[in-house]
XYZ file of C-alpha atoms in Angstrom:
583
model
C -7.327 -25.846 -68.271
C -6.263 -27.634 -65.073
C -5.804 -30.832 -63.890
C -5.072 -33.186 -60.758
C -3.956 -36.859 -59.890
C -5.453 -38.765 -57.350
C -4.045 -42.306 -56.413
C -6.144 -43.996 -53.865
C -5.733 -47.461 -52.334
C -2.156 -48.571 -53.994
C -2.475 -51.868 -52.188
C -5.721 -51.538 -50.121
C -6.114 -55.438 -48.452
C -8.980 -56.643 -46.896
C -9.106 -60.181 -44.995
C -12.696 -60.385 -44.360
C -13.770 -63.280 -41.550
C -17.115 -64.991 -41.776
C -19.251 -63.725 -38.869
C -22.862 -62.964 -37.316
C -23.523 -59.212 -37.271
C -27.035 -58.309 -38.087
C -27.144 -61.231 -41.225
C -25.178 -64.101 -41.529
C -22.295 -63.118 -44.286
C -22.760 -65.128 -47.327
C -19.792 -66.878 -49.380
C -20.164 -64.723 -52.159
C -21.653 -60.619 -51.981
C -24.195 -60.655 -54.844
C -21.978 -58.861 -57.617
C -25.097 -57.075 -59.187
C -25.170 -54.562 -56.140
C -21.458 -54.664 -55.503
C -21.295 -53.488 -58.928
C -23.878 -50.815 -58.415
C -22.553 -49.104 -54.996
C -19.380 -48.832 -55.902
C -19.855 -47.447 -59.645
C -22.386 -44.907 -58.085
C -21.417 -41.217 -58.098
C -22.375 -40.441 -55.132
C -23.020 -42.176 -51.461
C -25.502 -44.312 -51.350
C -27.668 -44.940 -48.428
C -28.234 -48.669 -48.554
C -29.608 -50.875 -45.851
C -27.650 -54.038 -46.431
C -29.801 -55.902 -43.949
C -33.005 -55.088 -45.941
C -31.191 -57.072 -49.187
C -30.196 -60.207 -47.629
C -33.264 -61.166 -45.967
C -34.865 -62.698 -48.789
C -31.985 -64.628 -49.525
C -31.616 -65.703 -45.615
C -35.161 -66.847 -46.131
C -33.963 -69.063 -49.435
C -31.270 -70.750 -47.330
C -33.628 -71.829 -44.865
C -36.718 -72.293 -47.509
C -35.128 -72.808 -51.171
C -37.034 -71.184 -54.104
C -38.648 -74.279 -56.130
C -37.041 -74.119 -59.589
C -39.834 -76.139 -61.112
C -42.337 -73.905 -59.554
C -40.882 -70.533 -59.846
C -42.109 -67.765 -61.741
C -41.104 -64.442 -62.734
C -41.485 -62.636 -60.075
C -40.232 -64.997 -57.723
C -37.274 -65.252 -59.593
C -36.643 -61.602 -59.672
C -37.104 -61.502 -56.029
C -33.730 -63.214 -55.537
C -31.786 -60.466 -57.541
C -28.997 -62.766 -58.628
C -30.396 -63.393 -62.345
C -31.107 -60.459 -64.709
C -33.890 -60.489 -66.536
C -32.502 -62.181 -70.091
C -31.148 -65.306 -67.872
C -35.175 -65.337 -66.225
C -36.586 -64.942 -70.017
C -34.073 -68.018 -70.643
C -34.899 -69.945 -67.768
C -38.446 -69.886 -68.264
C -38.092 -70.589 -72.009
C -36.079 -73.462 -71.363
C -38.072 -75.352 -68.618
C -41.393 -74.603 -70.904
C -39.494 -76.598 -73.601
C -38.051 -79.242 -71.969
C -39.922 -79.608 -68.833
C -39.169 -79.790 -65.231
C -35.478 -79.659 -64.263
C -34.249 -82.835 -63.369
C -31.248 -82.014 -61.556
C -30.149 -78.452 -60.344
C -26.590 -78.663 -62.494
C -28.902 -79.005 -65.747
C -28.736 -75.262 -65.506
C -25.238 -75.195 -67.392
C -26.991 -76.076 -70.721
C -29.433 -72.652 -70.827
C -27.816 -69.665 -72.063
C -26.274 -66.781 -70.253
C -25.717 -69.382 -67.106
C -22.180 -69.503 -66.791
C -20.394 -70.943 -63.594
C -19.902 -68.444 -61.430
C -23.386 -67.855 -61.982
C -24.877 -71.075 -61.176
C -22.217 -71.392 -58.253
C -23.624 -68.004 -56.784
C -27.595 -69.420 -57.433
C -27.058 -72.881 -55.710
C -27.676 -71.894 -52.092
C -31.154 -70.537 -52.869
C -32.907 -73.046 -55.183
C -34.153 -76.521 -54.948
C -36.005 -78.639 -57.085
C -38.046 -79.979 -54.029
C -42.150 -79.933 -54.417
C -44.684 -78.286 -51.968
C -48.271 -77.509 -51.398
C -49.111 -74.133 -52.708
C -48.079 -71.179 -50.735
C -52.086 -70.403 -50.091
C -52.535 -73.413 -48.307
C -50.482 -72.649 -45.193
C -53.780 -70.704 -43.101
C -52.281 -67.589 -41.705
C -52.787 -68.493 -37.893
C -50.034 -70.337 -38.596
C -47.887 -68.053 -40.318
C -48.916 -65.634 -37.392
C -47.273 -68.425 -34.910
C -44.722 -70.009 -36.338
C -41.917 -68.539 -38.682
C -38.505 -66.762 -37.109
C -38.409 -64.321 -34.648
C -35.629 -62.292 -34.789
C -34.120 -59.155 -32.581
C -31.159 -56.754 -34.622
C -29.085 -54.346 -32.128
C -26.621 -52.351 -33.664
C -24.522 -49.056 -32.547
C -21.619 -47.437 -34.287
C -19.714 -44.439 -33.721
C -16.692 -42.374 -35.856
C -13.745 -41.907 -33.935
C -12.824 -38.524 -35.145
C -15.228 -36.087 -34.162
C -16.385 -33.592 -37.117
C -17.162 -30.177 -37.148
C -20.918 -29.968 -36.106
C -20.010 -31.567 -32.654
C -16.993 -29.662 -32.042
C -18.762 -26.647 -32.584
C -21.489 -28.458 -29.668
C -21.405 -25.890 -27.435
C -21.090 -22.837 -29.352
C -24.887 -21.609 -29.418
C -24.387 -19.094 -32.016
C -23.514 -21.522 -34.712
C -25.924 -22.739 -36.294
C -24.388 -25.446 -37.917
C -23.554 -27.117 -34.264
C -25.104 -30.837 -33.481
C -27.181 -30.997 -30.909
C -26.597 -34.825 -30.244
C -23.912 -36.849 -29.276
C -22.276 -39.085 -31.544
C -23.451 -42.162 -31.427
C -25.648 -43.958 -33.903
C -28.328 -46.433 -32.491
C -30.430 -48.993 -34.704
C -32.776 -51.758 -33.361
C -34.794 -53.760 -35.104
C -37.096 -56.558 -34.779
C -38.994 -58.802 -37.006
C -41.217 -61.679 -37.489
C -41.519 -63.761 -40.689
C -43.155 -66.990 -42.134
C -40.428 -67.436 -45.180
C -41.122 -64.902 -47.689
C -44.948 -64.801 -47.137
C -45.462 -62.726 -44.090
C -43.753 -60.416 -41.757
C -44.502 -57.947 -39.126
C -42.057 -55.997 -37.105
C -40.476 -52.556 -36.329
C -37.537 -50.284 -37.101
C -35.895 -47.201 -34.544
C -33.018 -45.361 -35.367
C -30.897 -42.431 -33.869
C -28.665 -40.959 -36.425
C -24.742 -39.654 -35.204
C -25.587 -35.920 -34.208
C -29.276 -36.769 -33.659
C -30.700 -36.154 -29.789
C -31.681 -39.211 -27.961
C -34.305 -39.118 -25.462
C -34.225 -35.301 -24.798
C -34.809 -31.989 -27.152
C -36.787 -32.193 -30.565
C -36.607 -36.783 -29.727
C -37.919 -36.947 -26.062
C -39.543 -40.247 -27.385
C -36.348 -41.635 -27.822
C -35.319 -42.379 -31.936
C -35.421 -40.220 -33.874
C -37.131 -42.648 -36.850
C -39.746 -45.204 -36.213
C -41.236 -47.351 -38.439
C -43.239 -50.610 -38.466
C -44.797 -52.629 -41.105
C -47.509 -55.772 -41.363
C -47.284 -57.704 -44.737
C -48.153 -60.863 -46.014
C -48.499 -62.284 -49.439
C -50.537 -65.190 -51.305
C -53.199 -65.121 -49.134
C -55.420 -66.807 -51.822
C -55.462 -66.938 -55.262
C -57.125 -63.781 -55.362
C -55.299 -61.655 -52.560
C -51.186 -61.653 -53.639
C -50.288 -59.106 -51.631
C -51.439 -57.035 -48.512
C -49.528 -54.074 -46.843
C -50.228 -52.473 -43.330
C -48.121 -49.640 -41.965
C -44.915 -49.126 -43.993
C -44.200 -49.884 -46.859
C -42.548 -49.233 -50.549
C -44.261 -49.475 -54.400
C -43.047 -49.643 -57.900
C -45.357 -49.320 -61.151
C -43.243 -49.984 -64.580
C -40.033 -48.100 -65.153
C -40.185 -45.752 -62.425
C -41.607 -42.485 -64.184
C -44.187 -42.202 -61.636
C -43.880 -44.592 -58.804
C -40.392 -45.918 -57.479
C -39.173 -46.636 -54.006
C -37.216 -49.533 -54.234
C -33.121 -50.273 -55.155
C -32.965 -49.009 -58.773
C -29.615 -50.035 -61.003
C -27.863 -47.485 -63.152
C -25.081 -47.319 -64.635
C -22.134 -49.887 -63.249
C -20.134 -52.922 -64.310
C -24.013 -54.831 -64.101
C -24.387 -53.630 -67.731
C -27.466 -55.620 -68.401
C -29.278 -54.477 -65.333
C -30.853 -51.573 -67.312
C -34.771 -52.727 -66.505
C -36.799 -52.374 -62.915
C -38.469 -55.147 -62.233
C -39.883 -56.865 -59.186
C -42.991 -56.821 -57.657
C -45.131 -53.853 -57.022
C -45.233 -53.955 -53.233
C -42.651 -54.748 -51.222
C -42.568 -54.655 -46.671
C -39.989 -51.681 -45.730
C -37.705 -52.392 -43.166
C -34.871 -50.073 -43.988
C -34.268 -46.744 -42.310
C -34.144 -44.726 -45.528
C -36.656 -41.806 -44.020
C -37.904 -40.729 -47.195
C -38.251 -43.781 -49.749
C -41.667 -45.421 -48.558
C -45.214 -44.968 -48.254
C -47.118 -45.381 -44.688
C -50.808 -46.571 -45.165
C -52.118 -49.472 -46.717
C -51.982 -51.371 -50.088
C -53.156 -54.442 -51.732
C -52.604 -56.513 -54.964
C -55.351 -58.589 -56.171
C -55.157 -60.936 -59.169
C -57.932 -61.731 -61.547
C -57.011 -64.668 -63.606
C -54.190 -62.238 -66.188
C -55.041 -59.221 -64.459
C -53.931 -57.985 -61.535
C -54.923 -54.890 -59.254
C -52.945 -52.727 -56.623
C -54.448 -49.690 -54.881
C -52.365 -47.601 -52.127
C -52.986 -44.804 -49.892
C -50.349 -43.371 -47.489
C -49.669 -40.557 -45.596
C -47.213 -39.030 -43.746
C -44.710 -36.477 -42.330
C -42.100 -35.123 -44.577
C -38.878 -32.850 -44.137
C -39.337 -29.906 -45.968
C -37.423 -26.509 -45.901
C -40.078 -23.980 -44.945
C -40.495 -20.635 -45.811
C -42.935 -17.822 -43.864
C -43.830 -14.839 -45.607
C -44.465 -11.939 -43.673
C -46.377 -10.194 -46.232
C -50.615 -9.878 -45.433
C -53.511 -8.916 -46.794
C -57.125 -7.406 -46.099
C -58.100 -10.705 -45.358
C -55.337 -12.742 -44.291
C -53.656 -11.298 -41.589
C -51.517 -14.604 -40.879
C -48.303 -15.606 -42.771
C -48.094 -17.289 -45.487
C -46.123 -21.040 -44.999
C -44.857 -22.596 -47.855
C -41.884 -25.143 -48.706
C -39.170 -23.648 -50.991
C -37.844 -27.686 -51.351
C -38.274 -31.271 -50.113
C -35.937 -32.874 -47.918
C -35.038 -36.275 -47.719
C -31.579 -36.646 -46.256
C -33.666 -38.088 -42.602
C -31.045 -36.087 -40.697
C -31.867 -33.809 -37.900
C -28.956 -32.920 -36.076
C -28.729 -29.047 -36.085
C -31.667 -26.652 -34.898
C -31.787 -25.848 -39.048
C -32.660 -29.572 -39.700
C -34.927 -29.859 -36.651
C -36.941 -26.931 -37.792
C -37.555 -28.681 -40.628
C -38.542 -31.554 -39.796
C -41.907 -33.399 -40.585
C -42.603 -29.363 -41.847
C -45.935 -31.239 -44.034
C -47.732 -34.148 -44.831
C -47.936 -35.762 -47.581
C -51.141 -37.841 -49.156
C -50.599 -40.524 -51.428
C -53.431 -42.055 -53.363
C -52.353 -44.788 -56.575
C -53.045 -47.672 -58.795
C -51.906 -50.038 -61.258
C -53.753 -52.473 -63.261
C -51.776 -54.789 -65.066
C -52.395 -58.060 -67.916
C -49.722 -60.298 -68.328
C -49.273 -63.173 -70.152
C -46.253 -65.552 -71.319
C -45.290 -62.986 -74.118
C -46.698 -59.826 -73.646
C -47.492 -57.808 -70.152
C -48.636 -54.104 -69.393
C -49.870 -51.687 -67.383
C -51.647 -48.563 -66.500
C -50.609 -46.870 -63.499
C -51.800 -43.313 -62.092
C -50.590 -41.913 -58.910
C -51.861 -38.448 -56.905
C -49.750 -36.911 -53.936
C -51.325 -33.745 -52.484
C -49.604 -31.667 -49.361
C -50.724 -29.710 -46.764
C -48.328 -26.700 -47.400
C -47.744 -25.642 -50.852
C -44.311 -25.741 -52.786
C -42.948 -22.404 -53.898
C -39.293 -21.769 -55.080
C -37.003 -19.327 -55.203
C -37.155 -18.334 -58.771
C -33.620 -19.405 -60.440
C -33.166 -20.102 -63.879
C -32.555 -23.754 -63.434
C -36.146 -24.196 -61.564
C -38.047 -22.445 -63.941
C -40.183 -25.689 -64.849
C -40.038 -27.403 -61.444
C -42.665 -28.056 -60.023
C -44.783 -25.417 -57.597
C -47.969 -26.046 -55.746
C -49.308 -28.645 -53.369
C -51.315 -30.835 -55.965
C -49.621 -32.969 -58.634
C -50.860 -36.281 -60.385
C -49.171 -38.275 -63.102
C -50.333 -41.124 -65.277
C -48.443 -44.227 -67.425
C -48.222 -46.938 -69.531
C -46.265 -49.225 -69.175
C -45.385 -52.544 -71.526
C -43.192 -55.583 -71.611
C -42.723 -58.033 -74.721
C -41.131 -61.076 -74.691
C -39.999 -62.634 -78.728
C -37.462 -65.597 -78.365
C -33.868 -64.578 -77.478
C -35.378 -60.278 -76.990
C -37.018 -58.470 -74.681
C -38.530 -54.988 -75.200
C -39.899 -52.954 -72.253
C -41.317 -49.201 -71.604
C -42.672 -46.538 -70.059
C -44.266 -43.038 -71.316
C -45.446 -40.926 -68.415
C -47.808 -37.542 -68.472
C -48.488 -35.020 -65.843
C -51.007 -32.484 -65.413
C -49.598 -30.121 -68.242
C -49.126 -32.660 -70.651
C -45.512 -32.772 -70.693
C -44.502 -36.189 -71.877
C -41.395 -38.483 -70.222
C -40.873 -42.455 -71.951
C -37.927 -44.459 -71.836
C -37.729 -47.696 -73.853
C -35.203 -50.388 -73.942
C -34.097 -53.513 -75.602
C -32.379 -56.904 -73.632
C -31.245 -59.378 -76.797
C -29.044 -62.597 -76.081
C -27.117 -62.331 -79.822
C -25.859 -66.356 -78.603
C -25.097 -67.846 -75.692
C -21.671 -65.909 -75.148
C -22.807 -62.222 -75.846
C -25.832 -60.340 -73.852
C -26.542 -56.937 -75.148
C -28.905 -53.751 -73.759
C -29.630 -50.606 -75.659
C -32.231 -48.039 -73.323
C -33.218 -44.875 -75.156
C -34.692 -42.081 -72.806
C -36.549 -38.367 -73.664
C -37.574 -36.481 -70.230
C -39.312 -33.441 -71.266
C -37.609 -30.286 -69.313
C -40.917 -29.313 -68.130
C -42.255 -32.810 -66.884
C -42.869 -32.940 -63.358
C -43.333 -35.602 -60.912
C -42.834 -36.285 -57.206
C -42.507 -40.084 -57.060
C -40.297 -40.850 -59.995
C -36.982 -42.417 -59.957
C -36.018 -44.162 -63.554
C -32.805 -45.072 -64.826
C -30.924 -41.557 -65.518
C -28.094 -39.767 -65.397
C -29.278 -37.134 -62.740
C -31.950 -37.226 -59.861
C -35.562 -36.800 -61.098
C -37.468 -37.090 -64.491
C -36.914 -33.942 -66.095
C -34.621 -32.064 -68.668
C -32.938 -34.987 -69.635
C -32.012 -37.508 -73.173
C -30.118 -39.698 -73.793
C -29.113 -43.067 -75.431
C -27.281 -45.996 -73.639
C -25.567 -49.263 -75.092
C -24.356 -52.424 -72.974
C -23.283 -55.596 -73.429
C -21.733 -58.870 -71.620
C -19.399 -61.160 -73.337
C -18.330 -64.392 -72.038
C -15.479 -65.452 -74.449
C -14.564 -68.742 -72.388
C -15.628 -70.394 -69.574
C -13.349 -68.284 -66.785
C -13.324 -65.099 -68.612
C -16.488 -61.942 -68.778
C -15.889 -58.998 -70.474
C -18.876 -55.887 -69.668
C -18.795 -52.675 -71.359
C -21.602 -49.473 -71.879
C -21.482 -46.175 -73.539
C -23.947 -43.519 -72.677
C -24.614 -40.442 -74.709
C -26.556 -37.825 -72.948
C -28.195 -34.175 -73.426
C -30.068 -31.574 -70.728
C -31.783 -29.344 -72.769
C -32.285 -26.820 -70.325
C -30.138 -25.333 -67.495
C -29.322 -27.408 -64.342
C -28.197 -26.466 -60.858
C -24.456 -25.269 -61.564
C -24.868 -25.479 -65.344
C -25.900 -22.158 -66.809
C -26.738 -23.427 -70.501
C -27.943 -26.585 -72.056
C -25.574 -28.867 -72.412
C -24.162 -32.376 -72.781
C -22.068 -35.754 -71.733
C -21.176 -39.258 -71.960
C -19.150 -41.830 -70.149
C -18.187 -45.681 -70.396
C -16.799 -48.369 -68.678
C -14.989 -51.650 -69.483
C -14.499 -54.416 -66.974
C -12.263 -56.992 -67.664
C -12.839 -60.489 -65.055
C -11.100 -63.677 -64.234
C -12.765 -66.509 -62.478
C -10.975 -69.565 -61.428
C -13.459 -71.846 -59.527
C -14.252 -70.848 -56.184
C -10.865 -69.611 -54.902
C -9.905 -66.689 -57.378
C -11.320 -63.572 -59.548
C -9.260 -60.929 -60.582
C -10.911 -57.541 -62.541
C -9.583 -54.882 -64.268
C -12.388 -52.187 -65.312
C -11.691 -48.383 -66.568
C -14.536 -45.792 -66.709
C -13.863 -42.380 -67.880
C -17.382 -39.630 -68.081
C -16.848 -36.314 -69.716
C -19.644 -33.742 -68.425
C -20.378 -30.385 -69.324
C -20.652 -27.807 -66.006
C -20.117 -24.487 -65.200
C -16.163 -23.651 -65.170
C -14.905 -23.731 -61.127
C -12.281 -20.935 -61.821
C -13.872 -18.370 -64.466
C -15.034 -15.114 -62.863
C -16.335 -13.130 -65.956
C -19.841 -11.608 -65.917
C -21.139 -14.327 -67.276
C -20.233 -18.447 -66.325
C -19.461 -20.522 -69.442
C -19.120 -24.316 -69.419
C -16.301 -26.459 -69.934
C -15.846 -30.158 -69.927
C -15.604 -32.308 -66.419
C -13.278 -35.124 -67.067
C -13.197 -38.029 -65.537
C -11.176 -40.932 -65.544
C -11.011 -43.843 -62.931
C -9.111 -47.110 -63.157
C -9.335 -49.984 -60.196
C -7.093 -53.373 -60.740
C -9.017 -55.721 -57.804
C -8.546 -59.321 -56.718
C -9.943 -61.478 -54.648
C -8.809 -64.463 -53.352
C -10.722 -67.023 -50.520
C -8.514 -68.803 -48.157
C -10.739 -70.716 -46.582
C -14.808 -70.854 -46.447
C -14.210 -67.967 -43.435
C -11.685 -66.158 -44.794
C -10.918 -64.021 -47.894
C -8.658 -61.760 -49.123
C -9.069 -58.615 -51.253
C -6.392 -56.231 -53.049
C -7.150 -53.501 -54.855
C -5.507 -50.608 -56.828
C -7.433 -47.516 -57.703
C -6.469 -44.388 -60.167
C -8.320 -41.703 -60.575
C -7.676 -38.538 -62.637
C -10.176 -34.708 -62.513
C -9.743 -32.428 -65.892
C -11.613 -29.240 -66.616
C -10.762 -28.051 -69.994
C -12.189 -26.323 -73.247
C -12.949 -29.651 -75.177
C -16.629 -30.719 -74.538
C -17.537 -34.163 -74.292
């Protein structure tokens, strides 16, 4: 058994000025993806831009409250999806709002809440969105121009080792990290535009980039065209059918303080502007709506990073070698000659539909998706990988469903691929009363399910090898105070990458938060996760697992001076045990 402390941050301040960079800084960062990037295990590549711009849109062009609907409200990503059910329940009941602060009397809208929502809503009336021809959208709307370059001061190993041409492992680029960006939009209707990026290490205008970037992308989208056409993509962009079994590529929340954000939701297509190189389609898509039913089709296909392999061994009648792709890629860097070998190393085709019913209660939908590549996938054989998946052809189909019964929502997903090897996850949001919120999400991923698209909620990366059962709730004991808590319970039945033999885990969190009208909140939260792994310091002929410990503890406040200037403290522990005692 051994152990370490780590004490990070004793009194880590922040004074944080308002000012333009690429996006206006709001008042207040949503806390639903605070919450989420800084719970997350591991670093998450997030395009901040890409959030805000619907909200910059709603400060210029408030949502209608009176007109709103579900989707439109999930767009926003400052409600979760019990405080939508309860919206809509309540303004079906009573009517139209009549005055924006009438939103204290629904339940699960507490202050801070509201305060956080007030920016982006109205209760103003307007033609509908399909009346506005798209000439004019074309014309009019916001033109805007991003610029942004950034650069570490310390320089790290891959360009110190720049001129060593041995080393493999050497950058070939400098270290600077370029991003443009421009983009035209008509509210949240239509937008057009393009993306370039140069990564730190990446070449810029010379070697494997003599275009210049290293990433381009551009997109053409527009939505409510009619009453038929909802939704039309051109170029880039990302898709989402039902829990993400099959088909993700947007922001999905796991586990963090947001303990009720346990559901995807959202709207199937989506315009990509970030600069994550490996979460989008490039092709075309389109929603159309049939009075409850609506239908999306998509097609894309592109370039993907692969790590290829070429077999030297022929035949009679293939006197060539053999290519294939012992994995898929999708860090986007390419910065040594490894990465820039391979790079874009096959294509990928992308064919997939949903057809959906909803209705005030009750909503689901069938979803398939195919993805076929040029070079076949073929993996070292490892224990671990035994059921991964191997071959250049995979599809997967779904159902998907969503049932709304007073204060409860259920929702769900059970997926199939081409073996039929079953994956569902199903989950419950219930508002007990107006102070407590709870979610329960039960998930079975067969260990031989395979799928190339798929990111659900989970513990790991992927939908495979994986069950578990999750609890979370929200209590608001007074006005100022919010208490959110989860437990997760967790089993792989088969072996994982560093874990030689089933095995299992669980972690939780508490958060503990303050409020005191604008000026002041104040959190404590504790998480501790106990995982089983192979031990780090065993060297027998065979590795056995112990328990990875976790426990991390973060005191934070935060404190606004002024409307341009806050102030943030914070206090992190943080203790690592491997030991004998499982989880």
């Amino acid at each position: 058994m051994r152990s370490f402390l780590l004490l990070s941050g004793l009194f880590c301040s922040l004074l944080s000025f308002a000012q333009t960079d690429t996006l206006p800084v709001f008042p207040e960062t949503p806390p639903l993806l605070e919450d989420v990037l800084q719970d997350a295990e591991e670093e998450v590549d997030f395009d901040f831009d890409t959030y805000y711009e619907p909200l910059e849109a709603l400060r210029e062009h408030p949502l209608d409250l009176n007109r709103a609907d579900r989707e439109q409200l999930q767009e926003i990503r400052l409600l979760n999806d019990l405080q939508i059910e309860a919206f809509l329940e309540y303004r079906a009941t009573a009517g139209p709002l009549l005055a924006l602060y009438e939103l204290q009397v629904i339940p699960g809208f507490d202050l801070p809440t509201i305060r956080r929502l007030l920016p982006y809503v109205s209760l103003r009336s307007s033609l509908d969105d399909f009346h506005v021809p798209l000439p004019r959208m074309l014309s009019a709307g916001k033109n805007e121009l991003y610029l942004r370059w950034s650069r570490t001061l310390e320089s790290s190993r891959g360009f110190l080792l720049a001129g060593d041409t041995s080393v493999s492992g050497r950058f070939l680029g400098d270290p600077n990290k370029w991003y443009t960006r421009f983009k035209h939009s008509y509210e949240n209707r239509l937008s057009y535009g393009f993306t370039a990026e140069k990564d730190a290490g990446e070449e810029f205008f010379r070697g494997s980039n003599p275009q210049g970037f290293d990433f381009y992308s551009a997109h053409l989208f527009a939505r409510n065209l009619s009453r038929t056409v909802k939704a039309v993509a051109l170029g880039d962009f990302t898709a989402s059918f039902g829990q993400g079994l099959i088909l993700y590529s947007g922001f999905g929340y796991g586990k963090s303080a947001a303990t009720m954000e346990v559901k995807r939701s959202g709207r199937v297509l989506r315009p990509f502007t970030s600069v994550n190189e490996a979460s989008f389609y490039r092709g075309a898509a389109a929603t159309l709506a049939f009075g409850p039913l609506e239908a999306t089709v998509l097609g894309s296909y592109r370039r993907r990073d692969g790590n290829v392999v070429v077999s030297t061994d022929t035949t009679e009648t293939q006197d060539l070698p053999a290519i294939t792709l012992s994995s898929i890629l999708n860090s986007g860097l390419h910065r040594t000659p490894a990465e820039i070998a391979d790079e874009g190393a096959f294509h990928q085709l992308t064919f997939g539909g949903c057809l959906r019913y909803s209705s005030d209660r009750f909503a689901f939908g069938l979803n398939g998706v195919l993805d076929r590549l040029d070079q076949p996938i073929s993996r070292t054989p490892q224990p671990y990988n035994r059921f991964y998946f191997n071959g250049n052809q995979l599809w997967n189909g779904s159902l998907d469903y969503t049932y709304r019964l007073k204060n409860l929502l259920f929702f769900g997903e059970t997926a199939v691929d081409p073996n039929g090897r079953l994956a569902t996850l199903n989950g419950l949001l219930a508002g007990l009363d107006r102070k407590v919120d709870v979610s329960l999400l039960q998930r079975w991923y067969s260990h031989e399910f395979q799928s190339l698209n798929g990111f659900p909620f989970a513990e790991t990366n992927g939908v495979n090898n994986e069950a578990g059962v999750y609890l979370g709730a929200e209590i608001r004991p007074a006005s100022r105070w919010r208490l959110n808590a989860y437990y997760d319970l967790y089993r792989h039945p088969w072996l994982r990458f560093r874990t030689d033999a089933p095995s299992r885990g669980r972690d939780w969190l508490v958060r503990l938060t303050y409020y005191q009208k604008r000026k002041l909140e104040v959190y404590l939260q504790v998480r501790r996760e106990s995982k089983e792994q192979n031990a780090t310091d065993y060297f027998g002929p065979l590795d056995r697992l112990v328990a990875h410990q976790t426990l991390q503890a973060r005191l934070q406040l935060n404190y606004h001076l002024s409307k341009a200037l806050e102030w943030r403290n914070r206090i992190a522990f943080g203790t690592f045990r491997e030991g004998e005692d499982g989880p």
